[in-house]
mmCIF file with all atom_site columns, C-alpha atoms in Angstrom:
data_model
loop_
_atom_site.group_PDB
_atom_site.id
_atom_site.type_symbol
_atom_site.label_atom_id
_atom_site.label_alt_id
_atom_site.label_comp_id
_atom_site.label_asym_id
_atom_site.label_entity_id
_atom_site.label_seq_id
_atom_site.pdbx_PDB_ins_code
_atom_site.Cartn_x
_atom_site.Cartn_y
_atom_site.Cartn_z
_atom_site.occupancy
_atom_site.B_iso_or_equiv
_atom_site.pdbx_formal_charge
_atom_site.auth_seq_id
_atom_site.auth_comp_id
_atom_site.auth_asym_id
_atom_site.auth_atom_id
_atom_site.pdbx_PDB_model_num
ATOM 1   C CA . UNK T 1 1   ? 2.091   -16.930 1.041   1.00 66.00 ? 1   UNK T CA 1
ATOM 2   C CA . UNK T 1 2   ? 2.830   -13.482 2.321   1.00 76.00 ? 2   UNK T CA 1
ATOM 3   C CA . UNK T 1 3   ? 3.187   -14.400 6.425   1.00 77.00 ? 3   UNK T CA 1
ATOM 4   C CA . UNK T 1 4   ? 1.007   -14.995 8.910   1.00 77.00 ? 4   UNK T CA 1
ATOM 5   C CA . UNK T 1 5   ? 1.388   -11.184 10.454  1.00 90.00 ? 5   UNK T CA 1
ATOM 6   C CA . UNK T 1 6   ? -0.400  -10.039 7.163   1.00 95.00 ? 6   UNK T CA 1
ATOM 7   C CA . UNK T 1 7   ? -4.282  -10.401 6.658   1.00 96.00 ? 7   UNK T CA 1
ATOM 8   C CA . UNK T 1 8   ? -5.351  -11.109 2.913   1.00 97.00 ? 8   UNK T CA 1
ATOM 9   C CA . UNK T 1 9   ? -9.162  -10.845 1.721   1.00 96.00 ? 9   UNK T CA 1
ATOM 10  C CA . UNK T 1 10  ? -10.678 -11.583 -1.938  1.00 95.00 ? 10  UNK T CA 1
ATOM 11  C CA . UNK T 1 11  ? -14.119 -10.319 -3.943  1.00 94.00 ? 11  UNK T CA 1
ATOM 12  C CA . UNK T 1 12  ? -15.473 -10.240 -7.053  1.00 91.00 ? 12  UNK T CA 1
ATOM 13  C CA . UNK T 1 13  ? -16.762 -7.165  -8.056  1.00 88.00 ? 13  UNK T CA 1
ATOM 14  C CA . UNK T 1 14  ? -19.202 -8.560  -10.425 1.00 84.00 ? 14  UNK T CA 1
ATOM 15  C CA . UNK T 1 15  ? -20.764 -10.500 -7.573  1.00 78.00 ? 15  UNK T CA 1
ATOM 16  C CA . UNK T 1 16  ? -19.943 -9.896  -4.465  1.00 61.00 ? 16  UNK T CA 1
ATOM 17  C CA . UNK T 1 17  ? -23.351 -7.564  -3.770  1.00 73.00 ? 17  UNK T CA 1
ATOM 18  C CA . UNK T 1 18  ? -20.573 -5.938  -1.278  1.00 80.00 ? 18  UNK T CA 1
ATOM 19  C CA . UNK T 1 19  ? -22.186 -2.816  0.569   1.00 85.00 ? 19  UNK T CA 1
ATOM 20  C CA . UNK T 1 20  ? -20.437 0.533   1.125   1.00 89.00 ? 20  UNK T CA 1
ATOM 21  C CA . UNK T 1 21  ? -19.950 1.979   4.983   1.00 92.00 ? 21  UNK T CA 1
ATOM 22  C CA . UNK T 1 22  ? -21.602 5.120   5.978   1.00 91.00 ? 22  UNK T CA 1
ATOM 23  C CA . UNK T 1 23  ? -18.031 6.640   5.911   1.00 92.00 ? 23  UNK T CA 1
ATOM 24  C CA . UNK T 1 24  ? -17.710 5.643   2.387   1.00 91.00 ? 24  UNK T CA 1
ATOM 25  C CA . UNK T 1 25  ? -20.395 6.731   0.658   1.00 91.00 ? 25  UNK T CA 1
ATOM 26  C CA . UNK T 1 26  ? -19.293 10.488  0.043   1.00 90.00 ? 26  UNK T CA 1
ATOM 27  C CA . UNK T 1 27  ? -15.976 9.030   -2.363  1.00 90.00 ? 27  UNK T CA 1
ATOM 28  C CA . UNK T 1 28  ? -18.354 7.049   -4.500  1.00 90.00 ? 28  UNK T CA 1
ATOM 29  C CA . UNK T 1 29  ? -21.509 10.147  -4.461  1.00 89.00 ? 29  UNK T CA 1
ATOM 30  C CA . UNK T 1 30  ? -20.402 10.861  -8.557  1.00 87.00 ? 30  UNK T CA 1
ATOM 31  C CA . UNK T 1 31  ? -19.273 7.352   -9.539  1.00 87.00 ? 31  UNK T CA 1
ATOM 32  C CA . UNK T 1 32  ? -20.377 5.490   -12.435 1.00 92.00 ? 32  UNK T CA 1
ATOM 33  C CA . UNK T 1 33  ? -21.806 1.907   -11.015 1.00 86.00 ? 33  UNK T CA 1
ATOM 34  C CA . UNK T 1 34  ? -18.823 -0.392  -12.361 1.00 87.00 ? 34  UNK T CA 1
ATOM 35  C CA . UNK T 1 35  ? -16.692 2.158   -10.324 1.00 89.00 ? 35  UNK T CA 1
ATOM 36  C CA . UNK T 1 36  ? -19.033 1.950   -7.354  1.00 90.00 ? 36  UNK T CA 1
ATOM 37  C CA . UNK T 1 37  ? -18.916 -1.815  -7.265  1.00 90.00 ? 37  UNK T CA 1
ATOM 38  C CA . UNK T 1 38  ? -15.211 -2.184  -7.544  1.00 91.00 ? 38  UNK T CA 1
ATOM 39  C CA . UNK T 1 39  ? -14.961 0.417   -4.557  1.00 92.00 ? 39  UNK T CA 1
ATOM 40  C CA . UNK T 1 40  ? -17.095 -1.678  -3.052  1.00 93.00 ? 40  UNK T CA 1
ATOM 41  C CA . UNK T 1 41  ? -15.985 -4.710  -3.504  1.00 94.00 ? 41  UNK T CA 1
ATOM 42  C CA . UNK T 1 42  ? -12.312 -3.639  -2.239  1.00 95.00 ? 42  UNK T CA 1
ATOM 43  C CA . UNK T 1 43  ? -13.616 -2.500  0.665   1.00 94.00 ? 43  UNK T CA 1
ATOM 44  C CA . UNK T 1 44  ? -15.299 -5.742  1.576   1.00 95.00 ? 44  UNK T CA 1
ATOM 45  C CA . UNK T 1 45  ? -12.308 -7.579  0.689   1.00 96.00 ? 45  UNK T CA 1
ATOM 46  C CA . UNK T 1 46  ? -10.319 -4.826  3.053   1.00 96.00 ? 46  UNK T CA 1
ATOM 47  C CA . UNK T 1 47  ? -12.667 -5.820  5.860   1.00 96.00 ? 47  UNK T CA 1
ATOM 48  C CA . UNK T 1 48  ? -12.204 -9.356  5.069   1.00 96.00 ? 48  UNK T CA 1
ATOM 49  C CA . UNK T 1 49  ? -8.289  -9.152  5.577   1.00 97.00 ? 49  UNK T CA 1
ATOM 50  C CA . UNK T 1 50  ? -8.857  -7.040  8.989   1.00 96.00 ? 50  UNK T CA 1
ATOM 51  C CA . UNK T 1 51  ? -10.851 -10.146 9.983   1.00 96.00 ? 51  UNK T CA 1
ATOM 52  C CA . UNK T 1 52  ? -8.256  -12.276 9.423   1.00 95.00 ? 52  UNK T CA 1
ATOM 53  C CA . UNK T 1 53  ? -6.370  -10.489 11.798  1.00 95.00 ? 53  UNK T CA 1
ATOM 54  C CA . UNK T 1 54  ? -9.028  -10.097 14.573  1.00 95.00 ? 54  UNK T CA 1
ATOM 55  C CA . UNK T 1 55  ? -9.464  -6.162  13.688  1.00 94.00 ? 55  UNK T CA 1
ATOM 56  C CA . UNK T 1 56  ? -12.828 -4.857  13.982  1.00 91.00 ? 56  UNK T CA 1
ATOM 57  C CA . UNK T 1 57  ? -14.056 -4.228  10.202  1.00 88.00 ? 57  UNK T CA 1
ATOM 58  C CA . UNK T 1 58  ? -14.138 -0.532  10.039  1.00 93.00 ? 58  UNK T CA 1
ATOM 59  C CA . UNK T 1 59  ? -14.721 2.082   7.445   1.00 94.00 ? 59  UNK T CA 1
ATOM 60  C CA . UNK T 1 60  ? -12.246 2.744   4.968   1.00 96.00 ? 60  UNK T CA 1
ATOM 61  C CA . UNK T 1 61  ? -12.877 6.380   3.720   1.00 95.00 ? 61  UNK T CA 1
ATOM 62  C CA . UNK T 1 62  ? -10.942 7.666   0.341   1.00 94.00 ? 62  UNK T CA 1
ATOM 63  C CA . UNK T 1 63  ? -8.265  10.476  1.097   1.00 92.00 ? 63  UNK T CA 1
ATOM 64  C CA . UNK T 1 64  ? -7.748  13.212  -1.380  1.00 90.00 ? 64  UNK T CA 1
ATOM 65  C CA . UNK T 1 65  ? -4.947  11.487  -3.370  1.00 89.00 ? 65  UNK T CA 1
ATOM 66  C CA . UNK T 1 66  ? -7.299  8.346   -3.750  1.00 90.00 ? 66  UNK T CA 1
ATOM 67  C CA . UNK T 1 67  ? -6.028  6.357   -1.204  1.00 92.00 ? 67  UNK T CA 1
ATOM 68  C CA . UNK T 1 68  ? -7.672  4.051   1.457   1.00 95.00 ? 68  UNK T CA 1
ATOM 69  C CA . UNK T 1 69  ? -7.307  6.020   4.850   1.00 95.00 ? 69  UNK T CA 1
ATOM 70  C CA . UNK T 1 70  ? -6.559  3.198   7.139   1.00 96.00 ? 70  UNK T CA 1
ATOM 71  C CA . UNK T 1 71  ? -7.480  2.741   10.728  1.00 95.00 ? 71  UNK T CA 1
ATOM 72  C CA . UNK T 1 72  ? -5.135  4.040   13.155  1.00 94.00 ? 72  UNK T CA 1
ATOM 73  C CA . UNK T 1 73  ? -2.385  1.221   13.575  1.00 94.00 ? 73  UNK T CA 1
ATOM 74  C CA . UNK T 1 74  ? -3.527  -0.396  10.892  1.00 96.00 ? 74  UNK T CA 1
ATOM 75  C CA . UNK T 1 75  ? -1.192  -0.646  7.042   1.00 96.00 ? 75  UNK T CA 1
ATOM 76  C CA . UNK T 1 76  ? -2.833  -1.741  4.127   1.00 97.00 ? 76  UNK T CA 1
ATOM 77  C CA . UNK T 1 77  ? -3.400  -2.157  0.346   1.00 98.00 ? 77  UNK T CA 1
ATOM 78  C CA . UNK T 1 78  ? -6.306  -2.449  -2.026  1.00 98.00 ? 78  UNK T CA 1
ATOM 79  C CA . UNK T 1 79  ? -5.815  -3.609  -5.758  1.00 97.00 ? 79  UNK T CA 1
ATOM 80  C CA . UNK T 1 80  ? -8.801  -4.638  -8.469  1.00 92.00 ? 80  UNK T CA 1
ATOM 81  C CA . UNK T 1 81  ? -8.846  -6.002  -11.687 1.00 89.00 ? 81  UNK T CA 1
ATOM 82  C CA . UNK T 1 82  ? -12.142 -6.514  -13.939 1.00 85.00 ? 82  UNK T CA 1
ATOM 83  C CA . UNK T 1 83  ? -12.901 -9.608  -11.906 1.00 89.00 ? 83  UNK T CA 1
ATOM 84  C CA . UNK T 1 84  ? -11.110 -9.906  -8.791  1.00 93.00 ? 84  UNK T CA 1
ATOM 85  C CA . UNK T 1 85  ? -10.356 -7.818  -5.774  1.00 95.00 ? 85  UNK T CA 1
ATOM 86  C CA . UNK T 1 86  ? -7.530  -8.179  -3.422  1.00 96.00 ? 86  UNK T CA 1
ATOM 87  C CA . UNK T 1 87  ? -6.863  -6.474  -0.049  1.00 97.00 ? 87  UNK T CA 1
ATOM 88  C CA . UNK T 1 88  ? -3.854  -6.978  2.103   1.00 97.00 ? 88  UNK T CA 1
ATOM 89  C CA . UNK T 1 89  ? -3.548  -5.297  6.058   1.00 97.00 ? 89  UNK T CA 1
ATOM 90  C CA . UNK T 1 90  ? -1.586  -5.926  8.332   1.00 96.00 ? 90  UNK T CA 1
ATOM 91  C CA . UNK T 1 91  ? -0.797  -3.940  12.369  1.00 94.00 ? 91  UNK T CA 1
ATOM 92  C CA . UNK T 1 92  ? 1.768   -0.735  12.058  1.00 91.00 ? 92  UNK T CA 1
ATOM 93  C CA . UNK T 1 93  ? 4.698   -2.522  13.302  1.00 85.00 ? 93  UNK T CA 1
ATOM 94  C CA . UNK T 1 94  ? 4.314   -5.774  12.447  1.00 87.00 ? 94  UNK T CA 1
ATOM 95  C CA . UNK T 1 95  ? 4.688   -4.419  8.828   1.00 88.00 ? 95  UNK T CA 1
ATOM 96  C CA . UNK T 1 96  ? 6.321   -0.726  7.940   1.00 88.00 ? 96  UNK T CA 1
ATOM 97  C CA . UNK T 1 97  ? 4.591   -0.377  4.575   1.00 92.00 ? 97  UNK T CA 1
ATOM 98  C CA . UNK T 1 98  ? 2.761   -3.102  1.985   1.00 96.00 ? 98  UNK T CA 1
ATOM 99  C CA . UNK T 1 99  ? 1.342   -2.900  -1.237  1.00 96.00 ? 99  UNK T CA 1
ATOM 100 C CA . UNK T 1 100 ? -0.272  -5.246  -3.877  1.00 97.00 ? 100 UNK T CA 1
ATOM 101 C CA . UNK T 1 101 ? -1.151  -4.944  -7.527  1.00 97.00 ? 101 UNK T CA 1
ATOM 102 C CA . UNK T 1 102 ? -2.904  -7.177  -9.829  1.00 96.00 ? 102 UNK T CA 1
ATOM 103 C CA . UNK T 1 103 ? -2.778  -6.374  -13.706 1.00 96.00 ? 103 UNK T CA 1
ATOM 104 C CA . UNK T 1 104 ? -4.091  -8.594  -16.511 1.00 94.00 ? 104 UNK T CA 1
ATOM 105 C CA . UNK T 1 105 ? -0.866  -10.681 -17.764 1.00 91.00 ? 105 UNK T CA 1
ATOM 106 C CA . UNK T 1 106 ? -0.886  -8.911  -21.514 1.00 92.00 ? 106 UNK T CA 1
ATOM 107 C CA . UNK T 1 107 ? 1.401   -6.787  -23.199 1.00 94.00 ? 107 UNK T CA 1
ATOM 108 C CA . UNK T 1 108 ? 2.017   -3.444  -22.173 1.00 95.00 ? 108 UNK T CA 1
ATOM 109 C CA . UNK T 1 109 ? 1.296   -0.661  -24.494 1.00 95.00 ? 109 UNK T CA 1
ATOM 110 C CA . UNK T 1 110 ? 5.367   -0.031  -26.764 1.00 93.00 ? 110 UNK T CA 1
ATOM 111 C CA . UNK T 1 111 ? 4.060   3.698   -26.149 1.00 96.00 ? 111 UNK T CA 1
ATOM 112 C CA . UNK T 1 112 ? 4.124   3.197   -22.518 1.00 97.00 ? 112 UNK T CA 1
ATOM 113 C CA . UNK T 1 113 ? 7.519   1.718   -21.778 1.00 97.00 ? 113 UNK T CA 1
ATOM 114 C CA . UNK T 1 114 ? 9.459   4.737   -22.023 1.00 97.00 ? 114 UNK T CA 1
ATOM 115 C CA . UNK T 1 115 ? 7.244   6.284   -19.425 1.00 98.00 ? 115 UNK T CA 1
ATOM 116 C CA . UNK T 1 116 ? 7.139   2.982   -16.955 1.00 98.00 ? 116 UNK T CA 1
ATOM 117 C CA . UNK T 1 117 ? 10.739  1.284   -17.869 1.00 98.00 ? 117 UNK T CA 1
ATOM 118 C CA . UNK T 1 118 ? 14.476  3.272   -16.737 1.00 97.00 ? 118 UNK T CA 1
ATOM 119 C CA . UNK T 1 119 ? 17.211  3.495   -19.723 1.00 97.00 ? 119 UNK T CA 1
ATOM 120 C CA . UNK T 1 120 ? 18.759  0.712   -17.709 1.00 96.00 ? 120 UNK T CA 1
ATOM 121 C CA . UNK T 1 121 ? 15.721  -1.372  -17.275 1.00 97.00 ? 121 UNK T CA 1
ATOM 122 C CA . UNK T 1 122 ? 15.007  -0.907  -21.076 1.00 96.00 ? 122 UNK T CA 1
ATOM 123 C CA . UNK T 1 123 ? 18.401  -2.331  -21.977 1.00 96.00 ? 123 UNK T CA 1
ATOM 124 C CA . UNK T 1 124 ? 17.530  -5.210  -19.702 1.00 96.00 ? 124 UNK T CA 1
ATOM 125 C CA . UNK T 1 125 ? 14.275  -5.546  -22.085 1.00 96.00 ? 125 UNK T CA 1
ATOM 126 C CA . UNK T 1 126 ? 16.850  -5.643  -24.923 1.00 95.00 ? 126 UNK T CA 1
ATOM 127 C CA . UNK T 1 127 ? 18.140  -8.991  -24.320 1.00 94.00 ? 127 UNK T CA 1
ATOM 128 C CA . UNK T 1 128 ? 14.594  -10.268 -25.078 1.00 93.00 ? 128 UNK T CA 1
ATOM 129 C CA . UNK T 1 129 ? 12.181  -11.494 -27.463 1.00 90.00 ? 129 UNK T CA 1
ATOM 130 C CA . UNK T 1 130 ? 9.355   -9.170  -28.761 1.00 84.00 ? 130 UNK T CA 1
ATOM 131 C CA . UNK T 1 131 ? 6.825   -11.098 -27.594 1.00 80.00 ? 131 UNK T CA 1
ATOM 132 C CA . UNK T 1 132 ? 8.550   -11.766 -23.559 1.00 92.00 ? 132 UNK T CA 1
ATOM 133 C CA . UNK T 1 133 ? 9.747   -7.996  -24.048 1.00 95.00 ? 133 UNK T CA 1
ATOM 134 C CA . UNK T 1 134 ? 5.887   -7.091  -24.041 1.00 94.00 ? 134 UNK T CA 1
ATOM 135 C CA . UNK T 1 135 ? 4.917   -9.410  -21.178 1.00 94.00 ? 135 UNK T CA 1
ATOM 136 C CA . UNK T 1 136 ? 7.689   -8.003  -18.872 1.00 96.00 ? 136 UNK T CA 1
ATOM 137 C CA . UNK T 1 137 ? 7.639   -4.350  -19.570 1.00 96.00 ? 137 UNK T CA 1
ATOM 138 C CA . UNK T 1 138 ? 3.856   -5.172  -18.006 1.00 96.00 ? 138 UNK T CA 1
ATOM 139 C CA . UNK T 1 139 ? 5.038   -7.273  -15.135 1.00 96.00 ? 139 UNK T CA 1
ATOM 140 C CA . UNK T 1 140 ? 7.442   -4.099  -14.177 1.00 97.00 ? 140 UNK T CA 1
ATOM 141 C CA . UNK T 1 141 ? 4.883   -1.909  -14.247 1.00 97.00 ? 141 UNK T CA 1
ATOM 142 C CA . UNK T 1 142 ? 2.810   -4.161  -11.923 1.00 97.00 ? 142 UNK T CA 1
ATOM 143 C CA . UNK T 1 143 ? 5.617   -4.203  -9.759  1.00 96.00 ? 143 UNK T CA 1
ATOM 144 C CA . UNK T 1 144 ? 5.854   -0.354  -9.694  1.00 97.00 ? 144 UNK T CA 1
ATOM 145 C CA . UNK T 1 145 ? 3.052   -0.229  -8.784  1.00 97.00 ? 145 UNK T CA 1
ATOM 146 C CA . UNK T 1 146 ? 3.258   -2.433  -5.767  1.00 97.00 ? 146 UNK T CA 1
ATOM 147 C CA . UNK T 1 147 ? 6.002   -0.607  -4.832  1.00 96.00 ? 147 UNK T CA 1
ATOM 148 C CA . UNK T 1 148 ? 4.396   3.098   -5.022  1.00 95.00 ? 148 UNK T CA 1
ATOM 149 C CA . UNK T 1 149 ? 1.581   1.863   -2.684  1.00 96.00 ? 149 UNK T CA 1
ATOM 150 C CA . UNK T 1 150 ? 4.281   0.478   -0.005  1.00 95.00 ? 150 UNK T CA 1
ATOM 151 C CA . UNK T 1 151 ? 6.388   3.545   -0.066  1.00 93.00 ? 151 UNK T CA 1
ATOM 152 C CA . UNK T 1 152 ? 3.614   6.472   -0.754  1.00 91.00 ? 152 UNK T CA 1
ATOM 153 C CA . UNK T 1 153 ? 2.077   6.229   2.785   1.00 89.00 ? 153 UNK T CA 1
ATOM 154 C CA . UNK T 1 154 ? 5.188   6.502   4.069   1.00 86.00 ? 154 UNK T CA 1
ATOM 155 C CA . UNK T 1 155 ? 6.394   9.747   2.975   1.00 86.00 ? 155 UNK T CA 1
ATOM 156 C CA . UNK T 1 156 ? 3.068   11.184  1.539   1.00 83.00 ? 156 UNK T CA 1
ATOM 157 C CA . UNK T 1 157 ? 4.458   12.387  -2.321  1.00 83.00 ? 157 UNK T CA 1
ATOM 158 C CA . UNK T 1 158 ? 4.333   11.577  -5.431  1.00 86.00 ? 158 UNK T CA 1
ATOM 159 C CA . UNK T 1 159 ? 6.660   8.612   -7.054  1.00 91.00 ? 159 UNK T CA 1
ATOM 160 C CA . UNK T 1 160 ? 6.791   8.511   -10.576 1.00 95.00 ? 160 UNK T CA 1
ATOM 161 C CA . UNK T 1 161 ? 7.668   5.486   -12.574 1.00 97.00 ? 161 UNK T CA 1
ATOM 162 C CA . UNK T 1 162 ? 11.289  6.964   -13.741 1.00 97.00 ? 162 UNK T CA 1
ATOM 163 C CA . UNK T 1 163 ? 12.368  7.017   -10.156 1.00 96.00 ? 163 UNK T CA 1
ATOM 164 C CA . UNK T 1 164 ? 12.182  3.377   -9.367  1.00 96.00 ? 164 UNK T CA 1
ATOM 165 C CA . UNK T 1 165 ? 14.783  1.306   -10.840 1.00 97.00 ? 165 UNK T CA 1
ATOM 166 C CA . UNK T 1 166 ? 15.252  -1.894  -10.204 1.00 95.00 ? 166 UNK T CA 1
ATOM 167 C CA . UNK T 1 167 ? 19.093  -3.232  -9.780  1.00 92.00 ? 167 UNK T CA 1
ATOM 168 C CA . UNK T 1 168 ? 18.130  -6.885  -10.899 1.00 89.00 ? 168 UNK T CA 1
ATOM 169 C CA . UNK T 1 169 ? 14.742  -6.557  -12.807 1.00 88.00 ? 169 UNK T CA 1
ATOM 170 C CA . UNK T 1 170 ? 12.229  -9.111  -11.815 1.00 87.00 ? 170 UNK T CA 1
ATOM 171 C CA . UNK T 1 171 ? 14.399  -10.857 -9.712  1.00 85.00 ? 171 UNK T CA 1
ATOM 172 C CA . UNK T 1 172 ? 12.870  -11.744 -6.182  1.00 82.00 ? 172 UNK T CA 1
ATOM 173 C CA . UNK T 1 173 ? 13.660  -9.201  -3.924  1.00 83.00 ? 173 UNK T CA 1
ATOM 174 C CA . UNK T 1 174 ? 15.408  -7.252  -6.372  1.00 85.00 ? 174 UNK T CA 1
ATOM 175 C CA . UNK T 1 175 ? 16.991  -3.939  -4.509  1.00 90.00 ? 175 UNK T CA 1
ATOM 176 C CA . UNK T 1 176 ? 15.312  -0.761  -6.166  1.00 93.00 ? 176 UNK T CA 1
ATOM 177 C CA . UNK T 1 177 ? 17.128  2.287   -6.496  1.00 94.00 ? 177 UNK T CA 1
ATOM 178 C CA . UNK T 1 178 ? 14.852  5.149   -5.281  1.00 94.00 ? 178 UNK T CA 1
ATOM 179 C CA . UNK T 1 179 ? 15.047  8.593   -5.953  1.00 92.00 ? 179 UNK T CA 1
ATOM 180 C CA . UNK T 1 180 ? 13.182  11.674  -4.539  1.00 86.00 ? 180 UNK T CA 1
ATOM 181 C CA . UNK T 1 181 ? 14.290  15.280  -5.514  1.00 82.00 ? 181 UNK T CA 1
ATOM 182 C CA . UNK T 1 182 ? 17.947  15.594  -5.849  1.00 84.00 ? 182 UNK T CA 1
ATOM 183 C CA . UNK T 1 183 ? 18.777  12.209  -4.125  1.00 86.00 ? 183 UNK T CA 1
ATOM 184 C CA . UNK T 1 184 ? 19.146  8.484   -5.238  1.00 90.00 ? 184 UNK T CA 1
ATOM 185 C CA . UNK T 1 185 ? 19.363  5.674   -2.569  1.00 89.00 ? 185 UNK T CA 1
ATOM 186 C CA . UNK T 1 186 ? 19.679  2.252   -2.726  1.00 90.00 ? 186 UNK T CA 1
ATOM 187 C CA . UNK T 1 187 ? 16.587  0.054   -0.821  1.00 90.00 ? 187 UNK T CA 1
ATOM 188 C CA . UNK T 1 188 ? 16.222  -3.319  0.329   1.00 87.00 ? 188 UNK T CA 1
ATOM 189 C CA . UNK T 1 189 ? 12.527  -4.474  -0.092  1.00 90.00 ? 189 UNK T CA 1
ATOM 190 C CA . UNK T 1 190 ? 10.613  -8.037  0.228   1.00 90.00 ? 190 UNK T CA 1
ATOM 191 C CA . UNK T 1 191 ? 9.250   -8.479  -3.469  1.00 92.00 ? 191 UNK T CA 1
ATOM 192 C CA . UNK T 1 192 ? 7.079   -11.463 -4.527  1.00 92.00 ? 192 UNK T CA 1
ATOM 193 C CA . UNK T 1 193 ? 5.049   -11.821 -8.187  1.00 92.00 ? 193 UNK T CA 1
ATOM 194 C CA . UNK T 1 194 ? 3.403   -14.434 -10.036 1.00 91.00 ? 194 UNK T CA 1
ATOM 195 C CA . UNK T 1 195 ? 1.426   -15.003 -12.308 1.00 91.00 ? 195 UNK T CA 1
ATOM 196 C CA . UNK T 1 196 ? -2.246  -16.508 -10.780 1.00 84.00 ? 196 UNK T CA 1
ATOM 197 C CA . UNK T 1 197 ? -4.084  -17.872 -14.281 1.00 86.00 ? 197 UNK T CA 1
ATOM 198 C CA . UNK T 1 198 ? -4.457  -14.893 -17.092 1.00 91.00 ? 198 UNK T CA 1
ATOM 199 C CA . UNK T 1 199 ? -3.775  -12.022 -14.054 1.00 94.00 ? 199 UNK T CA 1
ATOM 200 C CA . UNK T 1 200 ? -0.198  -11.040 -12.767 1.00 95.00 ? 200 UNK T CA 1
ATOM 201 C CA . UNK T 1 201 ? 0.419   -10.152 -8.961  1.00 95.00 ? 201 UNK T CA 1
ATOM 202 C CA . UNK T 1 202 ? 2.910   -8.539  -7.175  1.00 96.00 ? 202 UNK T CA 1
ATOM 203 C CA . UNK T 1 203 ? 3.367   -7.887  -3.378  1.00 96.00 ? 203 UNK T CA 1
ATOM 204 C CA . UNK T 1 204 ? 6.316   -5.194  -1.793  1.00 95.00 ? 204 UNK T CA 1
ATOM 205 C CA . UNK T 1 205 ? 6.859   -4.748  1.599   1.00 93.00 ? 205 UNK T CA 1
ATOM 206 C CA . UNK T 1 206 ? 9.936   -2.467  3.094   1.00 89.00 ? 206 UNK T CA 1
ATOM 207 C CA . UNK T 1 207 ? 12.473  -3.437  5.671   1.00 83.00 ? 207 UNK T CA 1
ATOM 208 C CA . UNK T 1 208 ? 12.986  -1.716  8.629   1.00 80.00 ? 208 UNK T CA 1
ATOM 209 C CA . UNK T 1 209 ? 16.143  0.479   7.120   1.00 77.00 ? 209 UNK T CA 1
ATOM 210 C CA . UNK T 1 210 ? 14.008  1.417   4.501   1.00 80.00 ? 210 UNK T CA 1
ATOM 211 C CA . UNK T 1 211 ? 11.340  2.403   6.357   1.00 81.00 ? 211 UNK T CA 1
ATOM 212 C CA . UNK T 1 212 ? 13.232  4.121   8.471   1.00 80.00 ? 212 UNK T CA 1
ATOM 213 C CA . UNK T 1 213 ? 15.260  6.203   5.376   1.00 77.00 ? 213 UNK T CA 1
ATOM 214 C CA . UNK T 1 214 ? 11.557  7.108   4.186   1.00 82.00 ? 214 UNK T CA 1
ATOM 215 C CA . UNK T 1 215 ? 10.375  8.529   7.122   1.00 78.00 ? 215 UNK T CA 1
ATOM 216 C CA . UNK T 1 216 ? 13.769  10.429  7.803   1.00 78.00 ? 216 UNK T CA 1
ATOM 217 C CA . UNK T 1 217 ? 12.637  12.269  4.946   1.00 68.00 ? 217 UNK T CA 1
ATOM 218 C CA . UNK T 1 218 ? 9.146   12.379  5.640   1.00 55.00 ? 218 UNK T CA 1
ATOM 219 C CA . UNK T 1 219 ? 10.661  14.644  8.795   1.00 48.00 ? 219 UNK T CA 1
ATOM 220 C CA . UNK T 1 220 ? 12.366  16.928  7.381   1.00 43.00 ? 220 UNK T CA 1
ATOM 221 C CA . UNK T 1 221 ? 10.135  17.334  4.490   1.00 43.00 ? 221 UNK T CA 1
#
């Protein structure tokens, strides 16, 4: 579904028994054991992808903003829901920056849509029902999410919700307007979602003018 350049593995927290990597160990030294296995478990299904893709199945250590720190010349992205892990890697090059989120397909929280969903993305929600309102607000914030772990690596701050907004909401490969500080630019990324059973997914991966705009201003940063 996502290309053959791109290596995909899949766990179960509850039962994949998945052991952690000598490497590992010092993210998960205070976690609570649900926490522990889910780490786990993403890691395994990590390895599993780099597999896929003939790359030996390293260590993935946590860096101090929680993210996996990948092996060199290796992209990648970890997700987890209460039952399922996904991991996605693919080579730097082959792919300038991926992420993947799975959320459970609910409603999101009316308190939370100010914070996830633009003024112009919440007028989109207008034109719905309550009920598909709910369901969508959620599938943009899954989709945010994706996005934030594509881009994030790439330029190594902070994206908050408010400053992606998405030109044609929910659309396949819907252009985003990005903005960072002062500046608001227009990006072309590959989007896919869908819903798999009672979980939603969504995968982003940049272009190589995108790419290239984020690490313009990773340089001069």
């Amino acid at each position: 579904m996502l290309g053959p350049e791109i290596g995909i593995g899949v766990t179960d927290p509850k039962a994949s028994g998945a052991a952690l990597l000598p490497g590992e160990i010092p993210a998960m030294k205070r976690a609570v054991e649900t926490r522990r296995l889910e780490f786990a478990a993403g890691r395994s299904a990590a390895r599993q992808a780099m597999r896929e893709l003939n790359l030996s199945p390293v260590a993935i250590p946590m860096a101090d903003d929680r993210s996996p720190v990948w092996p060199d010349g290796v992209i990648g992205s970890i997700t987890h829901c209460n039952d399922i892990c996904i991991a996605i890697v693919a080579h730097k090059g082959s792919e300038h920056g991926i992420g993947i989120d799975i959320e459970p397909d609910g409603l999101l929280d009316p308190d939370l849509e100010a914070v996830i969903c633009t003024p112009s993305e919440r007028e989109w929600l207008d034109t719905q029902n309550t009920e598909r309102r709910g369901h969508l607000a959620k599938q943009i914030f899954c989709v945010k999410e994706s996005i934030y772990k594509a881009i994030h690596p790439l330029i190594g701050q902070m994206i908050e919700f408010q400053d992606v907004e998405f030109l044609r909401p929910l659309q396949p490969n819907s252009p985003i307007a990005l903005t960072i500080g002062d500046r608001t630019t227009r990006l072309e990324l590959r989007l896919m979602s869908q819903t798999l059973d009672d979980k939603f997914f969504s995968f982003a991966a940049l272009d190589d003018m995108s790419a290239m705009f984020l690490l313009s201003l990773e340089s001069v940063s």
